[in-house]
Coordinates of C-alpha atoms in Angstrom, one line a residue:
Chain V
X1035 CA -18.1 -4.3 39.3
X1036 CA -17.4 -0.7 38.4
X1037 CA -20.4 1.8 38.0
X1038 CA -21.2 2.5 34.0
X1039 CA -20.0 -0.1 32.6
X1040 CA -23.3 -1.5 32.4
X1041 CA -24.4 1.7 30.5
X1042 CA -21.7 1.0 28.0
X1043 CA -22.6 -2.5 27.9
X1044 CA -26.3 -1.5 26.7
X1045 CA -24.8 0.8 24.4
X1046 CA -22.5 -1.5 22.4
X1047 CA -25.4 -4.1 22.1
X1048 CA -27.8 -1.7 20.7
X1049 CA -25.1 -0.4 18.5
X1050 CA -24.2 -4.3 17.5
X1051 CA -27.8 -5.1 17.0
X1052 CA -28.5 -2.2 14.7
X1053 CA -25.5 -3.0 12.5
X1054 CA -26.6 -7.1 12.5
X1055 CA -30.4 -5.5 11.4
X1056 CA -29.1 -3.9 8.5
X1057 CA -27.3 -6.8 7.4
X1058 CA -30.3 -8.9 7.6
X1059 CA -32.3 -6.6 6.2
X1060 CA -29.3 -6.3 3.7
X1061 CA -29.6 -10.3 3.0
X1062 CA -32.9 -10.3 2.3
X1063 CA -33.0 -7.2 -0.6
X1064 CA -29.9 -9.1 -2.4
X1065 CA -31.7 -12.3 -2.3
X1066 CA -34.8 -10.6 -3.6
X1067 CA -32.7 -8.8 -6.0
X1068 CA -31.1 -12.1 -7.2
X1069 CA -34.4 -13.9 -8.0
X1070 CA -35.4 -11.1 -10.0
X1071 CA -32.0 -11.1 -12.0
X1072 CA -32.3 -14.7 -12.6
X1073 CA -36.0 -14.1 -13.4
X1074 CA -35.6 -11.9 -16.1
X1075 CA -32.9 -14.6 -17.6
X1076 CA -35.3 -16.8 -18.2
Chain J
X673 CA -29.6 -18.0 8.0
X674 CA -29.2 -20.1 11.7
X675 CA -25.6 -19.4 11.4
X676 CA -25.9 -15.6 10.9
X677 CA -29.0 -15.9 13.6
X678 CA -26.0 -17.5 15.9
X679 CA -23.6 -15.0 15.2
X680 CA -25.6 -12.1 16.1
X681 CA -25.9 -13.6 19.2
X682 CA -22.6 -14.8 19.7
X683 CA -21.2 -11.7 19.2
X684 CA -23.5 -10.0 21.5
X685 CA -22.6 -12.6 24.3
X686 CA -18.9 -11.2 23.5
X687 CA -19.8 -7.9 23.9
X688 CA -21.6 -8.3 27.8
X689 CA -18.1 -10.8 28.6
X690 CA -15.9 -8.1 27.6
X691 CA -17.4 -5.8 29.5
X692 CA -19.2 -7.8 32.8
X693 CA -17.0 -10.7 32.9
X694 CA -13.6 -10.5 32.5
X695 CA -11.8 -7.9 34.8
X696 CA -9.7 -4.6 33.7
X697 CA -5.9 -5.5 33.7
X698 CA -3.6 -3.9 36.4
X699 CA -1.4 -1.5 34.8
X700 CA -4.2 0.4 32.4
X701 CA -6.1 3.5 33.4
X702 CA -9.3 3.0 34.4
X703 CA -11.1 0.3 31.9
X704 CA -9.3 1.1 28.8
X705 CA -7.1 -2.4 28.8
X706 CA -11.0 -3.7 27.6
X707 CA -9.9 -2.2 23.9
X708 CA -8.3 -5.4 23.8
X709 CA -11.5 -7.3 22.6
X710 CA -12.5 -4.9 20.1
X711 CA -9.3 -3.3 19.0
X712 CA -7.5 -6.5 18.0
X713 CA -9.9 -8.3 16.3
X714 CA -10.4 -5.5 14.1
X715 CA -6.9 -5.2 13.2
X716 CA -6.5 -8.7 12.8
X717 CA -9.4 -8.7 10.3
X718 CA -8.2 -6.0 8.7
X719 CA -4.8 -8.0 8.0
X720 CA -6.7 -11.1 6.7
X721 CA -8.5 -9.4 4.2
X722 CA -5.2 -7.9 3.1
X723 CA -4.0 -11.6 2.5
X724 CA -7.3 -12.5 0.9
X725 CA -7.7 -9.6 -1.2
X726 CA -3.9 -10.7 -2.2
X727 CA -4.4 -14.5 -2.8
X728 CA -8.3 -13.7 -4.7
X729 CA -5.7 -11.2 -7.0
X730 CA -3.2 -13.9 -7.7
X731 CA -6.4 -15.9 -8.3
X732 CA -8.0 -13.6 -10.7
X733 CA -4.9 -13.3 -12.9
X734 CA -3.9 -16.9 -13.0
X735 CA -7.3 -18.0 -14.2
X736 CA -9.5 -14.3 -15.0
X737 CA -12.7 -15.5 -13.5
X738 CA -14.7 -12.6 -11.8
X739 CA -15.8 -14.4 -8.9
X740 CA -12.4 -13.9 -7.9
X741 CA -12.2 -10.0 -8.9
X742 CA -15.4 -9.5 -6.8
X743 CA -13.6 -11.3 -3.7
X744 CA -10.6 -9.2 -4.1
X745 CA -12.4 -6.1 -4.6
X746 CA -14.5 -6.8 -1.6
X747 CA -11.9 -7.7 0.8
X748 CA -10.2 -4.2 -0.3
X749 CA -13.3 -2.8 0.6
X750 CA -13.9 -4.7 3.7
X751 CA -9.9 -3.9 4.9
X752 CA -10.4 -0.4 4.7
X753 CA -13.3 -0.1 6.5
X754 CA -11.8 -2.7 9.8
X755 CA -8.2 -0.5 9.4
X756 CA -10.2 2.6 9.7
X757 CA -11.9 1.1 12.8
X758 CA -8.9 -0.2 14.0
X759 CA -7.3 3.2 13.6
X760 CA -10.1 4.8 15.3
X761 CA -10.2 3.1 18.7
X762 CA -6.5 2.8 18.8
X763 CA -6.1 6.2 18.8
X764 CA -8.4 6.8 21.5
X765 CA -6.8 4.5 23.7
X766 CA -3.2 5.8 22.4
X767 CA -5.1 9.3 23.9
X768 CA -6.0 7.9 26.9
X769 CA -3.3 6.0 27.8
X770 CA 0.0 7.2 26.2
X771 CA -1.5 10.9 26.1
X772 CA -1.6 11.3 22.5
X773 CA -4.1 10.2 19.7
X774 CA -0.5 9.1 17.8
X775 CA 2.7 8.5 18.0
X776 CA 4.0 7.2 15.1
X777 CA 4.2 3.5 17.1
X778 CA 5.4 0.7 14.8
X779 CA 1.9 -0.3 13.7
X780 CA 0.6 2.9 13.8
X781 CA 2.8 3.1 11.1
X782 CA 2.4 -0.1 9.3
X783 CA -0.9 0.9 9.2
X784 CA -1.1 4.1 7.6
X785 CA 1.0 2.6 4.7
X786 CA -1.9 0.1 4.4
X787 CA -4.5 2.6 4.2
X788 CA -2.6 4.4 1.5
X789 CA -2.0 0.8 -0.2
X790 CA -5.7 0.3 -0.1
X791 CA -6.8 4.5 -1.1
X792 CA -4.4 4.1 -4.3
X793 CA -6.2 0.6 -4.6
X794 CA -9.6 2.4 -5.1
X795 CA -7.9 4.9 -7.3
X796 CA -6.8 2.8 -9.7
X797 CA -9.9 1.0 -9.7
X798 CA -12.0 4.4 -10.5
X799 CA -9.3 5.6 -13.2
X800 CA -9.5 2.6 -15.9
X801 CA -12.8 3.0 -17.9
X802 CA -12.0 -0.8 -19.7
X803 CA -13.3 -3.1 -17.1
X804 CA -11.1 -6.5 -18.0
X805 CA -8.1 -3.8 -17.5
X806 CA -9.2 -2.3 -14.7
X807 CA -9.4 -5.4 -13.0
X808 CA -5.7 -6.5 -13.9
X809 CA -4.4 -3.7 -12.9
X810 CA -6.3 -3.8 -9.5
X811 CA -4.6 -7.1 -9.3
X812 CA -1.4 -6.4 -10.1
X813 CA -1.0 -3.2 -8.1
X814 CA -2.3 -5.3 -5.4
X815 CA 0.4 -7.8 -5.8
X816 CA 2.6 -5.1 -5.9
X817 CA 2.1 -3.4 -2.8
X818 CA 2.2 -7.3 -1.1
X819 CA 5.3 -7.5 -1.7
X820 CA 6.8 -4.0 -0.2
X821 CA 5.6 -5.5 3.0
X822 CA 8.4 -7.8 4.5
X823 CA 10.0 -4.4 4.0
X824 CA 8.0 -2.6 6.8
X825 CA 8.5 -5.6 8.9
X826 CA 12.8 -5.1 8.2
X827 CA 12.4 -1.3 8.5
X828 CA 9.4 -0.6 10.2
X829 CA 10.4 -1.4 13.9
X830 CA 13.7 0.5 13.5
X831 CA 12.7 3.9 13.9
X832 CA 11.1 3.9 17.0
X833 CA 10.4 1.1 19.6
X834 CA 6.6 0.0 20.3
X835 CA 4.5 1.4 22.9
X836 CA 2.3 -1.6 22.5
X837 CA 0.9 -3.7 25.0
X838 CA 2.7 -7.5 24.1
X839 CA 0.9 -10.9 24.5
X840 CA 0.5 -10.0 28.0
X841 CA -2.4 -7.1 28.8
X842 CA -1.2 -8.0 32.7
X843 CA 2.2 -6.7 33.1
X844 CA 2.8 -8.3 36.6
X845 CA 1.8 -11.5 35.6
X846 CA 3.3 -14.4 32.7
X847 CA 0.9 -14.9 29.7
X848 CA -2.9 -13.9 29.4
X849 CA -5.2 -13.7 32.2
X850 CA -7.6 -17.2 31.5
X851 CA -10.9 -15.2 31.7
X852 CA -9.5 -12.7 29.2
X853 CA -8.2 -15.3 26.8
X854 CA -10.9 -17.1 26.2
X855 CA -13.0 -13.6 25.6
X856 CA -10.7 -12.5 23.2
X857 CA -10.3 -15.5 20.9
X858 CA -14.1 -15.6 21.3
X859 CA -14.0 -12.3 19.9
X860 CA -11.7 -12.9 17.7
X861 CA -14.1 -16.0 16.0
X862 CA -16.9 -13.5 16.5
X863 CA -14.9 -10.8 14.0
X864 CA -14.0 -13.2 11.8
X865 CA -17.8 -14.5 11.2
X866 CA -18.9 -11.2 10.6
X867 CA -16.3 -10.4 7.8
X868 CA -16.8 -13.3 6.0
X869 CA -20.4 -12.3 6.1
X870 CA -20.1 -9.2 4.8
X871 CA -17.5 -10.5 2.4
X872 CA -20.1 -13.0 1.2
X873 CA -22.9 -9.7 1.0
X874 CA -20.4 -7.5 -1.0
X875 CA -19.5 -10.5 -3.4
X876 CA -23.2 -10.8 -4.3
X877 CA -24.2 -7.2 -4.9
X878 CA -21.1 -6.9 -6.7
X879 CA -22.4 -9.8 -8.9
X880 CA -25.5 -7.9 -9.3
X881 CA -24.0 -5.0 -10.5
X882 CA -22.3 -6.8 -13.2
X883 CA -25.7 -8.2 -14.1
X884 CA -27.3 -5.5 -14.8
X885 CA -27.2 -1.4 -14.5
X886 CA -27.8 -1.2 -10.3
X887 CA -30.4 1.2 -9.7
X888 CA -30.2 4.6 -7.5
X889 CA -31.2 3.1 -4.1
X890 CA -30.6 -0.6 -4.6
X891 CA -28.7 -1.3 -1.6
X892 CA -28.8 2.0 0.4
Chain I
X1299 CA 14.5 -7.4 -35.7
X1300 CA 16.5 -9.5 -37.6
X1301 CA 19.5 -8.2 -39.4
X1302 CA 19.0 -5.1 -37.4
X1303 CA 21.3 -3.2 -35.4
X1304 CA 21.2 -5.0 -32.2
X1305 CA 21.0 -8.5 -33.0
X1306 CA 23.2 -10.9 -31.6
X1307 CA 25.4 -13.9 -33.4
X1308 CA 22.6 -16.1 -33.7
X1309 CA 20.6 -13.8 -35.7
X1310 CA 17.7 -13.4 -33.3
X1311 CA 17.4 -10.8 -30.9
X1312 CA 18.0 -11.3 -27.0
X1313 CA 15.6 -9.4 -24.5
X1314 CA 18.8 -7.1 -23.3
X1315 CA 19.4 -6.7 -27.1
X1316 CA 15.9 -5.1 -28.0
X1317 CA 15.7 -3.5 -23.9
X1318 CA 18.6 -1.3 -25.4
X1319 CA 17.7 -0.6 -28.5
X1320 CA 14.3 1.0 -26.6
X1321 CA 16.6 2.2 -24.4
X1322 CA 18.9 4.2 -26.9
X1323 CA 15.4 5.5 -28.8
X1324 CA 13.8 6.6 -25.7
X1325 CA 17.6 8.5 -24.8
X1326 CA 17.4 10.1 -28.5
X1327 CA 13.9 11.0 -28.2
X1328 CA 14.3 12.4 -24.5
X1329 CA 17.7 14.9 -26.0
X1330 CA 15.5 16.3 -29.0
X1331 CA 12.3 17.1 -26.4
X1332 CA 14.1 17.1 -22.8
X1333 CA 10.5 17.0 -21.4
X1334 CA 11.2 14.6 -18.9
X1335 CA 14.3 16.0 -18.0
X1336 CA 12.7 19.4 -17.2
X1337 CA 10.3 18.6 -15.4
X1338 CA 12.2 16.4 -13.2
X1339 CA 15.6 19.0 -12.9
X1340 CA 13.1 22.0 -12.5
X1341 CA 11.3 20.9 -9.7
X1342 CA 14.0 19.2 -7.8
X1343 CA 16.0 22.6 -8.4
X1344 CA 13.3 24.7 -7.1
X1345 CA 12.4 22.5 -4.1
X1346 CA 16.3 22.2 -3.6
X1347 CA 16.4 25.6 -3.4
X1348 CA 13.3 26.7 -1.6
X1349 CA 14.7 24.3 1.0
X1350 CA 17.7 26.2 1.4
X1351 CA 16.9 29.6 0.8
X1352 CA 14.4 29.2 3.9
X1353 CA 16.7 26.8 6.2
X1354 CA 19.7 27.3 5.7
X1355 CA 22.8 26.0 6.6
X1356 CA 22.6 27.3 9.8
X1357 CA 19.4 26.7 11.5
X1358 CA 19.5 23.6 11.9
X1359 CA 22.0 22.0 15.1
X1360 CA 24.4 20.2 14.4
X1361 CA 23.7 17.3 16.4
X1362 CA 20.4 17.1 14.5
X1363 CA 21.6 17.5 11.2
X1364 CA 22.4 14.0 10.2
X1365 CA 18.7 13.1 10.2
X1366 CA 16.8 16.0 9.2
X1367 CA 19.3 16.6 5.9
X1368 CA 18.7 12.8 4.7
X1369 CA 14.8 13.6 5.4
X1370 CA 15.3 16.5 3.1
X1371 CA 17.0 15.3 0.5
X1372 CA 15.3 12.2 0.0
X1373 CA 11.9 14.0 0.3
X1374 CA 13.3 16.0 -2.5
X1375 CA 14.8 13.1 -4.6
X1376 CA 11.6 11.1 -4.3
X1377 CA 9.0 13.9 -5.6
X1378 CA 11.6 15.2 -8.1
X1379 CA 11.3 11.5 -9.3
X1380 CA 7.3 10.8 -8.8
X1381 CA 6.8 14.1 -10.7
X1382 CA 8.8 12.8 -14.0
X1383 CA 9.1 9.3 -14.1
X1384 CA 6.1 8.6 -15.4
X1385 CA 6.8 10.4 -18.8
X1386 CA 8.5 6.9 -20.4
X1387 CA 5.1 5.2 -21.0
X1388 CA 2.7 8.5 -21.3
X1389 CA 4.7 10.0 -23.8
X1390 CA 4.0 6.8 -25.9
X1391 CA 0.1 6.8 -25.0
X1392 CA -0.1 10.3 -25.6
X1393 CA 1.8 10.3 -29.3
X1394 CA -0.1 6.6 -30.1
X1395 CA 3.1 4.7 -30.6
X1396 CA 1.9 2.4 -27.4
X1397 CA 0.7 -0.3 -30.5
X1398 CA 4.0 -0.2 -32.2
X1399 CA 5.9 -0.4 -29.1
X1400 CA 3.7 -3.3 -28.5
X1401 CA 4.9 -5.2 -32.0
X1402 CA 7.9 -4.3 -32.1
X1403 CA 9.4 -5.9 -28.8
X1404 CA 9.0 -7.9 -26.3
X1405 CA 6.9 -6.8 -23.0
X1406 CA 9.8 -8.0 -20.8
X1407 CA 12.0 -5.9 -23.5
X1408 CA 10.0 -3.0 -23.2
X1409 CA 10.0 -3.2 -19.6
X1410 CA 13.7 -3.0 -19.2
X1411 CA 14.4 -0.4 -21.9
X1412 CA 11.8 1.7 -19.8
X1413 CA 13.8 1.2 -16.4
X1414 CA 17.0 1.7 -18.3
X1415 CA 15.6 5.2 -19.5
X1416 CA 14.1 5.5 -15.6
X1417 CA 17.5 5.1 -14.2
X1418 CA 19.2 7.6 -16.3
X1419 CA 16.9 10.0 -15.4
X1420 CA 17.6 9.3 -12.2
X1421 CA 20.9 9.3 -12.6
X1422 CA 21.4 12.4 -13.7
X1423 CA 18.4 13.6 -11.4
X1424 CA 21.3 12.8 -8.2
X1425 CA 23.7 13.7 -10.5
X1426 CA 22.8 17.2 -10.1
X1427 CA 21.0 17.3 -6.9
X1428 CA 23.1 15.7 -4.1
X1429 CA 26.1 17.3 -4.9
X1430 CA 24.3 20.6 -4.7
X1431 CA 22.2 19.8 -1.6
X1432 CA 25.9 19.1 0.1
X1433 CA 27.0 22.4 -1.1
X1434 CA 24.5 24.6 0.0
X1435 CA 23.4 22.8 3.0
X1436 CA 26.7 22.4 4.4
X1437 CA 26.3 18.2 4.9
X1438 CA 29.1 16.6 6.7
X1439 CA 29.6 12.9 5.9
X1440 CA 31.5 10.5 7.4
X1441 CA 31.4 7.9 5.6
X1442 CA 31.2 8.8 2.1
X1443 CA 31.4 5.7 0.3
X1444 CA 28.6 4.4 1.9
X1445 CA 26.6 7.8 1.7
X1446 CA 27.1 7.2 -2.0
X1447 CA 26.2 3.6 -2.1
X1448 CA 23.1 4.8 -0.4
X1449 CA 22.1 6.8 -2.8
X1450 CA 23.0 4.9 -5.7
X1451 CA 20.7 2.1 -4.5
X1452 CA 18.3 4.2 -3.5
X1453 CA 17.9 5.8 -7.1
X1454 CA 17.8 2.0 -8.7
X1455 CA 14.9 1.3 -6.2
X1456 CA 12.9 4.3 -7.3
X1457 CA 13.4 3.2 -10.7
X1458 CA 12.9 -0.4 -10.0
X1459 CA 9.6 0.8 -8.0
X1460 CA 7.9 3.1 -10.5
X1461 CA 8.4 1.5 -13.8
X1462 CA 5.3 -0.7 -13.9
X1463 CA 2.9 1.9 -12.3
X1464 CA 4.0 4.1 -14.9
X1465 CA 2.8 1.3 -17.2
X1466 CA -0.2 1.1 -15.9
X1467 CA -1.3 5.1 -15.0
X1468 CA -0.8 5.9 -18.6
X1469 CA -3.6 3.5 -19.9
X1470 CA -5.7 5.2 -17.3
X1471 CA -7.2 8.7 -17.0
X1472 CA -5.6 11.2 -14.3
X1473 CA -2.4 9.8 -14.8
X1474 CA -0.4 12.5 -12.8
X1475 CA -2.2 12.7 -9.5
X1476 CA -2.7 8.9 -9.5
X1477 CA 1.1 8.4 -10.1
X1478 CA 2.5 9.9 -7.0
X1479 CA -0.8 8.0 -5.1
X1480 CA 0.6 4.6 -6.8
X1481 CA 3.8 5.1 -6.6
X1482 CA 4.2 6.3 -3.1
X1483 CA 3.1 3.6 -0.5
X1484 CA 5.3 0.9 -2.6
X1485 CA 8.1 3.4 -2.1
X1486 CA 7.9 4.1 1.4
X1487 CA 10.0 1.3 2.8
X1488 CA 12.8 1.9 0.6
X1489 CA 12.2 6.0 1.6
X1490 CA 12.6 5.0 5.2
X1491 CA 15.4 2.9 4.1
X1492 CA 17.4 5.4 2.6
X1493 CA 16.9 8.2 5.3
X1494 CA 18.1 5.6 8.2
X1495 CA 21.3 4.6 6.0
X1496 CA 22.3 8.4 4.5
X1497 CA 21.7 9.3 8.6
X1498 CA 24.5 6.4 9.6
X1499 CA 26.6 7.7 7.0
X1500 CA 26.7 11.0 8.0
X1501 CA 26.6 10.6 12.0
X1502 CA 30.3 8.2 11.8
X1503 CA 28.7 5.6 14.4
X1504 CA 29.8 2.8 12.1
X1505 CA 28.1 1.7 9.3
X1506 CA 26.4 -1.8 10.8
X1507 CA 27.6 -3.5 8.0
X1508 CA 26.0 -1.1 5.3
X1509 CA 22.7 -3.3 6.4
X1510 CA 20.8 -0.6 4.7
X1511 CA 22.4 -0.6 1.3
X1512 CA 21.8 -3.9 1.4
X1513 CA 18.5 -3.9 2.1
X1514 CA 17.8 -1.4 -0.8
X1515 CA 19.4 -3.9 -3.0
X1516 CA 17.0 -6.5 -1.7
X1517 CA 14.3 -4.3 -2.5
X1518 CA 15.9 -3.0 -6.3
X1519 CA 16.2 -7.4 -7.0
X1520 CA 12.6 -8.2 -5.7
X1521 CA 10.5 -5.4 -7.6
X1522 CA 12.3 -6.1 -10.4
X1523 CA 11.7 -9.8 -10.4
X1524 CA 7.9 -9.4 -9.5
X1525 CA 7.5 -6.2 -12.2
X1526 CA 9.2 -9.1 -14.5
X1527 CA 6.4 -11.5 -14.0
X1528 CA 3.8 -8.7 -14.0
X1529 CA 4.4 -6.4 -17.0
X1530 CA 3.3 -8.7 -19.6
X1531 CA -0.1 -8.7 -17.8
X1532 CA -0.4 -4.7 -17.4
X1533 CA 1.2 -4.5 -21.2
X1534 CA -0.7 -7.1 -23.4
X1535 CA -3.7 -5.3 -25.2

């Protein structure tokens, strides 16, 4: 086991986690976004 | 939503084996030959939604639905940002191991020509005010540039030999270390999940913009 | 069409009949206004000559001359061309005759006369500059029927390349800036094509079965074919 790669392990899983919350958080505003669209059809 | 809640971990399980799991190759300074697990998938994704964006064109004019506009369009989009990725880390390790952040490699080139593809792509998309044409012509130009590419493959590889690694990341040894395999086509599934997920987000707020007039902030 | 000039036994016109007869307007046209023409002779001449004015025949050693003179003249044969080419179809949009044009032939028709009028530009566009390049830039060819096969194929590839983005930049806005952006990635294999073969011709290592003509043939049949197929879509209102 070489020294830092643990640091750059932590790194790339906060950098993954950040992208995977905005996706979610992404998800979720379409959807809203969607029922509102369909909403105002009716 | 459990699949994209299995994803997110999936991924991050491929992130801690690429690192902690597998071992470096022999024959790579330091740690670099770990590119491998990011590097490739990227690049592959960035191929496959060159296809896609190619077959949802084909799509689009045989039958001029606009679920299959949005797909191409979004694919486009998608491809450009994985090539730029792509780009990006394979120039870093092109720096740190062939001493130079490029070399005009084979698919160094190949993908430069994509990223122009996909830059006149957008181009053409911004420059037709009449949406039903704009979308034909995105199709067509798209087509277009499909077809130049059993060219590069002809001419490409002529000018100057590959400094890329081939199947094997091990040069003393046949074929794939096991432990590295099986992280990579992980990796690979793990790439591929998340561009059909953000394929699937772009498709939809695409759809909502053709709804209705998107507001300042929508999806910022 | 019928009755008219080019009709053929039958009475009704073929697609070759009508591609010429837009061929031979857009060729009168082109002589009374020589717009495209100018543009296209003036800035090869000027980057044919800024070229050698500041290299020379001289600076450059002979052992790297093959390559670096077929970089240079097809870098100057393909802008000379991306710079003009597009006139066939924004000259119509810009004096309104795109709708008549539109009646009055077929799109696979109006595609052909278009790369007809393309290819005489070009024509004349080689015409003018390789012979002058080898002039002034003192270029030593060994083989020189393949050096002119080269060429000649290279020319019906840009042709064969640029036709239907011409179509289509000149029913958008910013046509001249998005023509060279268009035009240029689906012209880069036949570009790296051309400089590879004019460098075998000019080296005398053989000519590997002129494996690059040929491949610049390949690539003049399949654009055409797949421009073919496409223009109707880019054409019909």
């Amino acid at each position: 086991m070489k020294e830092g790669l643990g640091f750059v392990t932590g790194v790339n899983l906060i950098i993954w986690f950040g992208i995977a919350f905005y996706l979610f958080v992404l998800d979720r505003r379409i959807k809203k976004l969607e029922q509102e669209s369909t909403d105002k059809d009716r | 939503m459990i699949l994209k809640a299995m994803l997110s971990i999936w991924m991050a399980v491929i992130i801690v084996a690429a690192f902690l799991y597998t071992e470096a190759a022999v024959g790579f300074p330091g740690e670099t030959s770990r590119i491998l697990f990011f590097h490739v998938p990227q690049a592959w994704v960035a191929t496959l939604s060159f296809l896609v964006s190619m077959i949802a064109s084909a799509t689009y004019l045989a039958k001029r639905n606009l679920k299959a506009d949005y797909l191409a369009q979004s694919a486009a989009e998608l491809g450009f940002l994985f090539c730029v990725l792509a780009t990006v880390t394979g120039s870093i390790f092109a720096k740190a191991t062939w001493g130079s952040f490029w070399n005009w490699d084979p698919r160094e080139t190949s993908i430069v020509i994509l990223l122009m593809i996909y830059g006149a792509y957008f181009a053409l998309r911004s420059a037709v005010p009449d949406p039903e044409r704009k979308r034909v012509f995105a199709a067509v130009y798209s087509i277009l540039a499909f077809t130049t590419v059993p060219f590069l493959i002809f001419v490409v590889p002529r000018i100057t030999a590959s400094l890329h690694p081939e199947n094997t990341m091990n040069p003393t040894q046949p074929g794939m270390d096991p432990k590295t395999l099986k992280v990579f086509l992980g990796s690979l599934l793990a790439y591929t999940g998340l561009f059909v997920w953000m394929l699937r987000l772009k498709m939809r707020i695409l759809r909502l913009e053709g709804l209705k007039e998107p507001r300042f902030g929508d999806f910022i | 069409m019928k009755g008219g000039r080019w009709t053929t036994q039958t009475g009704s016109s073929t697609y070759l009949s009508e591609a010429i007869a837009i061929w031979l307007r857009d060729l009168r046209i082109e002589f009374r206004t020589r717009y495209a023409v100018n543009a296209i002779l003036m800035f090869a001449v000027t980057t044919l000559v800024a070229v050698s004015f500041s290299i020379g025949s001289f600076r450059i050693e002979a052992s790297e001359k093959p390559f670096l003179y077929a970089v240079l003249l097809w870098i100057i044969l393909v802008f000379s061309a991306l710079s003009g080419l597009s006139r066939s179809f924004v000259k119509e949009e810009e004096a309104g005759t795109m709708d008549a044009l539109r009646l009055s032939a077929r799109p696979q028709a109006v595609f052909l006369g278009k790369l007809f009028f393309n290819l005489t530009l070009l024509g004349a566009l080689e015409l003018i500059i390789v012979p002058s390049f080898i002039l002034l830039m003192k270029y030593e060819i060994e083989y020189p029927g393949f050096f002119a096969a080269m060429i000649i194929s290279g020319g019906f590839g840009l042709g064969a390349g640029t036709t239907i983005v011409a179509a289509m930049i000149a029913q958008a806005s910013a046509r001249g800036a998005l023509f060279s952006a268009l035009s240029f990635p689906l012209l880069l294999p036949l570009m790296i094509t051309a400089i590879k073969g004019c460098e075998r011709a000019a080296i005398g290592m053989g000519t590997a079965g002129w494996a690059e003509v040929k491949i610049a043939v390949a690539y003049v049949m399949i654009m055409m074919v797949v421009s073919l197929f496409l223009f109707p879509l880019v054409w019909e209102e």
